[in-house]
Amino acid sequence: DQQVKQNSPSLSVQEGRISILNCDYTNSMFDYFLWYKKYPAEGPTFLISISSIKDKNEDGRFTVFLNKSAKHLSLHIVPSQPGDSAVYFCAAILRGDMRFGAGTRLTVKP
Amino acid sequence: DGGITQSPKYLFRKEGQNVTLSCEQNLNHDAMYWYRQDPGQGLRLIYYSQIVNDFQKGDIAEGYSVSREKKESFPLTVTSAQKNPTAFYLCASSISAGGKTQYFGPGTRLLVL
């Protein structure tokens, strides 16, 4: 039962443009959402998070949007840089139980 | 320097052999977790521990065992009962069981000979 889904396994964008990574979830009781970034052969690193009581959180080039009615989460990266190329996982938490999506591989071309 | 360390980076297992993956943290976190990552899949929870001397099964605990004798250490043993052990194993910790953010180690890739 995959409660958190990232339907796009890969995304390719040009340097300087916007990257939009999407995530859908099925359980409306999730109360906290996170994005992690992962380079090959390394552990994921925390990027940005949002509580279910908010609809937007911004940190530099990274903005996370939450649409609770649609059970949809997105991560915007503006402007995209080649160093942003990595796999991005979204995660959702309910009472300390964290569920991960399958990840989206972002490639930013120079 | 606070963080989570995992060793070894690569581990080879022979048929019928038990192997143990190390995870150590010096963040003074109470909760620790083990995940498995397979290609095209998200991270799946194997075991977690909310406090010393306590641990709980995750979604895919069969064929694995853990111990939590010290706060800073949470080793994972992949037993011979785990029929498909080839994967990337990630250890994580959070300040408490309800902590929102988990911090991950660099991972161990386990390969079967």
Short mmCIF file of C-alpha atoms in Angstrom, two decimals:
data_model
loop_
_atom_site.label_atom_id
_atom_site.label_comp_id
_atom_site.label_asym_id
_atom_site.label_seq_id
_atom_site.Cartn_x
_atom_site.Cartn_y
_atom_site.Cartn_z
CA ASP A 1 0.00 0.00 0.00
CA GLN A 2 1.91 2.99 -1.29
CA GLN A 3 0.60 5.96 0.62
CA VAL A 4 3.04 8.44 -0.88
CA LYS A 5 3.55 8.50 -4.63
CA GLN A 6 5.94 10.28 -6.93
CA ASN A 7 4.62 9.47 -10.36
CA SER A 8 7.47 10.96 -12.35
CA PRO A 9 10.61 8.83 -12.04
CA SER A 10 12.69 11.47 -13.79
CA LEU A 11 12.71 15.14 -14.74
CA SER A 12 15.14 17.09 -16.89
CA VAL A 13 15.36 20.91 -16.90
CA GLN A 14 17.71 23.55 -18.23
CA GLU A 15 19.97 25.45 -15.87
CA GLY A 16 18.31 28.65 -14.68
CA ARG A 17 14.78 27.40 -15.25
CA ILE A 18 12.28 26.21 -12.67
CA SER A 19 12.17 22.58 -11.52
CA ILE A 20 8.84 21.33 -10.20
CA LEU A 21 8.75 17.99 -8.45
CA ASN A 22 5.41 16.52 -7.51
CA CYS A 23 4.17 14.17 -4.84
CA ASP A 24 0.72 12.78 -4.05
CA TYR A 25 -0.47 11.11 -0.91
CA THR A 26 -3.53 9.12 0.03
CA ASN A 27 -3.84 9.50 3.80
CA SER A 28 -5.38 12.82 4.79
CA MET A 29 -4.17 12.30 8.36
CA PHE A 30 -0.51 12.96 7.47
CA ASP A 31 0.47 16.03 9.48
CA TYR A 32 4.00 16.82 8.29
CA PHE A 33 5.76 16.59 4.96
CA LEU A 34 9.40 16.66 4.00
CA TRP A 35 11.63 16.66 0.95
CA TYR A 36 14.97 14.88 0.96
CA LYS A 37 17.72 15.09 -1.63
CA LYS A 38 19.93 12.10 -2.36
CA TYR A 39 23.14 11.76 -4.34
CA PRO A 40 24.26 8.30 -5.56
CA ALA A 41 25.77 6.07 -2.87
CA GLU A 42 24.98 8.61 -0.16
CA GLY A 43 22.26 8.93 2.45
CA PRO A 44 19.36 11.35 1.88
CA THR A 45 19.81 14.85 3.26
CA PHE A 46 16.94 16.89 4.59
CA LEU A 47 15.97 19.76 2.29
CA ILE A 48 12.76 21.43 3.39
CA SER A 49 9.56 20.59 5.25
CA ILE A 50 6.03 21.85 5.77
CA SER A 51 3.41 21.33 8.41
CA SER A 52 -0.11 20.41 7.38
CA ILE A 53 -1.38 23.68 8.85
CA LYS A 54 0.52 25.65 6.21
CA ASP A 55 0.29 25.76 2.44
CA LYS A 56 3.71 27.14 1.60
CA ASN A 57 7.22 27.17 3.00
CA GLU A 58 10.17 28.87 1.37
CA ASP A 59 13.89 28.51 1.95
CA GLY A 60 16.12 30.28 -0.54
CA ARG A 61 15.71 28.71 -3.96
CA PHE A 62 13.43 25.98 -2.58
CA THR A 63 9.69 26.34 -1.99
CA VAL A 64 7.32 23.59 -0.95
CA PHE A 65 3.61 23.92 -1.64
CA LEU A 66 0.92 21.85 0.03
CA ASN A 67 -2.59 21.43 -1.36
CA LYS A 68 -4.46 19.44 1.26
CA SER A 69 -7.72 19.22 -0.64
CA ALA A 70 -5.90 17.60 -3.54
CA LYS A 71 -3.50 15.67 -1.24
CA HIS A 72 -0.68 17.06 -3.33
CA LEU A 73 2.76 18.34 -2.46
CA SER A 74 5.24 20.02 -4.77
CA LEU A 75 8.80 21.26 -4.56
CA HIS A 76 9.86 24.22 -6.68
CA ILE A 77 13.53 24.98 -7.30
CA VAL A 78 14.23 28.38 -8.82
CA PRO A 79 16.64 28.87 -10.46
CA SER A 80 17.78 25.32 -11.05
CA GLN A 81 21.52 24.66 -10.92
CA PRO A 82 23.55 21.65 -12.17
CA GLY A 83 24.43 20.84 -8.54
CA ASP A 84 20.73 20.25 -7.91
CA SER A 85 20.91 17.09 -10.01
CA ALA A 86 19.99 14.28 -7.61
CA VAL A 87 17.10 12.05 -6.60
CA TYR A 88 14.43 13.84 -4.60
CA PHE A 89 12.21 11.94 -2.16
CA CYS A 90 9.07 13.30 -0.62
CA ALA A 91 8.02 11.93 2.76
CA ALA A 92 4.93 12.21 4.93
CA ILE A 93 4.61 11.68 8.66
CA LEU A 94 1.73 10.46 10.78
CA ARG A 95 2.38 10.02 14.51
CA GLY A 96 6.08 9.59 13.93
CA ASP A 97 5.65 7.04 11.15
CA MET A 98 7.42 8.35 8.03
CA ARG A 99 6.43 7.13 4.54
CA PHE A 100 8.56 7.83 1.50
CA GLY A 101 7.78 8.19 -2.16
CA ALA A 102 9.82 6.29 -4.74
CA GLY A 103 11.82 9.35 -5.70
CA THR A 104 12.24 11.55 -8.78
CA ARG A 105 15.62 11.85 -10.47
CA LEU A 106 16.23 15.50 -11.40
CA THR A 107 18.81 16.32 -14.05
CA VAL A 108 19.72 19.97 -14.53
CA LYS A 109 21.52 20.53 -17.83
CA PRO A 110 24.07 23.35 -18.16
CA ASP B 1 31.37 16.95 14.40
CA GLY B 2 27.93 15.43 15.01
CA GLY B 3 26.52 12.90 12.63
CA ILE B 4 25.64 9.36 11.74
CA THR B 5 28.20 6.87 10.51
CA GLN B 6 27.60 3.57 8.82
CA SER B 7 30.13 0.89 8.10
CA PRO B 8 31.19 -0.70 5.93
CA LYS B 9 30.34 1.22 2.77
CA TYR B 10 30.16 -2.05 0.80
CA LEU B 11 29.52 -5.51 2.22
CA PHE B 12 29.49 -8.88 0.53
CA ARG B 13 27.48 -11.78 1.83
CA LYS B 14 27.83 -15.43 0.96
CA GLU B 15 24.84 -17.75 0.80
CA GLY B 16 23.70 -18.81 4.27
CA GLN B 17 25.80 -16.20 6.03
CA ASN B 18 24.66 -13.62 8.58
CA VAL B 19 26.16 -10.16 8.24
CA THR B 20 25.94 -7.15 10.54
CA LEU B 21 25.76 -3.54 9.42
CA SER B 22 26.98 -0.92 11.84
CA CYS B 23 25.23 2.38 12.61
CA GLU B 24 26.56 4.90 15.14
CA GLN B 25 25.33 8.40 15.96
CA ASN B 26 26.73 11.09 18.23
CA LEU B 27 23.75 13.42 17.94
CA ASN B 28 22.32 12.28 21.28
CA HIS B 29 19.17 11.22 19.45
CA ASP B 30 16.78 8.84 21.16
CA ALA B 31 15.22 7.30 18.05
CA MET B 32 17.03 5.31 15.37
CA TYR B 33 15.79 3.63 12.21
CA TRP B 34 16.87 1.18 9.52
CA TYR B 35 15.57 1.49 5.97
CA ARG B 36 16.14 -0.48 2.83
CA GLN B 37 16.23 1.12 -0.62
CA ASP B 38 15.68 -0.87 -3.80
CA PRO B 39 15.85 0.57 -7.33
CA GLY B 40 12.68 2.45 -8.24
CA GLN B 41 11.28 2.23 -4.75
CA GLY B 42 11.10 4.54 -1.82
CA LEU B 43 12.74 3.80 1.48
CA ARG B 44 11.07 0.97 3.37
CA LEU B 45 11.29 0.71 7.14
CA ILE B 46 12.91 -2.45 8.51
CA TYR B 47 13.17 -1.74 12.24
CA TYR B 48 13.10 1.26 14.52
CA SER B 49 14.03 1.99 18.09
CA GLN B 50 12.51 4.76 20.17
CA ILE B 51 14.80 4.30 23.14
CA VAL B 52 17.64 2.14 24.42
CA ASN B 53 16.77 -1.54 24.93
CA ASP B 54 13.58 -1.18 22.91
CA PHE B 55 12.90 -1.73 19.22
CA GLN B 56 9.93 -2.39 16.95
CA LYS B 57 9.42 -4.12 13.63
CA GLY B 58 8.82 -1.99 10.58
CA ASP B 59 7.14 -3.00 7.33
CA ILE B 60 9.75 -5.50 6.16
CA ALA B 61 11.38 -6.93 9.30
CA GLU B 62 11.43 -10.57 8.19
CA GLY B 63 14.99 -11.88 7.84
CA TYR B 64 16.49 -9.03 9.88
CA SER B 65 17.35 -8.50 13.53
CA VAL B 66 18.54 -5.52 15.54
CA SER B 67 19.77 -4.59 19.00
CA ARG B 68 19.89 -1.30 20.89
CA GLU B 69 22.16 -1.79 23.87
CA LYS B 70 23.58 1.73 23.68
CA LYS B 71 21.92 5.00 22.75
CA GLU B 72 24.46 5.74 20.06
CA SER B 73 24.46 2.34 18.36
CA PHE B 74 21.82 0.43 16.39
CA PRO B 75 23.37 -2.49 14.46
CA LEU B 76 21.35 -4.42 11.88
CA THR B 77 21.93 -8.10 11.20
CA VAL B 78 20.87 -9.48 7.85
CA THR B 79 20.25 -13.17 8.49
CA SER B 80 20.32 -16.08 6.09
CA ALA B 81 16.52 -16.05 6.25
CA GLN B 82 16.49 -12.85 4.19
CA LYS B 83 16.23 -14.28 0.69
CA ASN B 84 16.78 -11.07 -1.24
CA PRO B 85 19.28 -9.05 0.77
CA THR B 86 20.92 -7.15 -2.08
CA ALA B 87 19.99 -3.51 -1.46
CA PHE B 88 21.20 -0.17 -0.16
CA TYR B 89 20.70 0.05 3.61
CA LEU B 90 20.22 3.39 5.32
CA CYS B 91 20.33 4.17 9.00
CA ALA B 92 18.65 7.29 10.37
CA SER B 93 18.06 8.97 13.68
CA SER B 94 15.73 11.61 15.09
CA ILE B 95 15.78 13.53 18.31
CA SER B 96 12.83 11.52 19.58
CA ALA B 97 10.27 9.06 18.27
CA GLY B 98 8.00 11.98 17.44
CA GLY B 99 10.82 14.00 15.93
CA LYS B 100 9.79 15.35 12.57
CA THR B 101 13.14 15.26 10.85
CA GLN B 102 15.24 12.16 10.43
CA TYR B 103 18.94 12.45 9.68
CA PHE B 104 20.51 9.77 7.55
CA GLY B 105 23.87 8.06 7.44
CA PRO B 106 25.79 7.52 4.19
CA GLY B 107 24.43 4.00 3.68
CA THR B 108 25.82 0.49 3.20
CA ARG B 109 25.45 -1.40 -0.06
CA LEU B 110 25.03 -5.12 0.54
CA LEU B 111 25.78 -7.52 -2.28
CA VAL B 112 25.32 -11.28 -2.36
CA LEU B 113 28.13 -13.41 -3.80
#
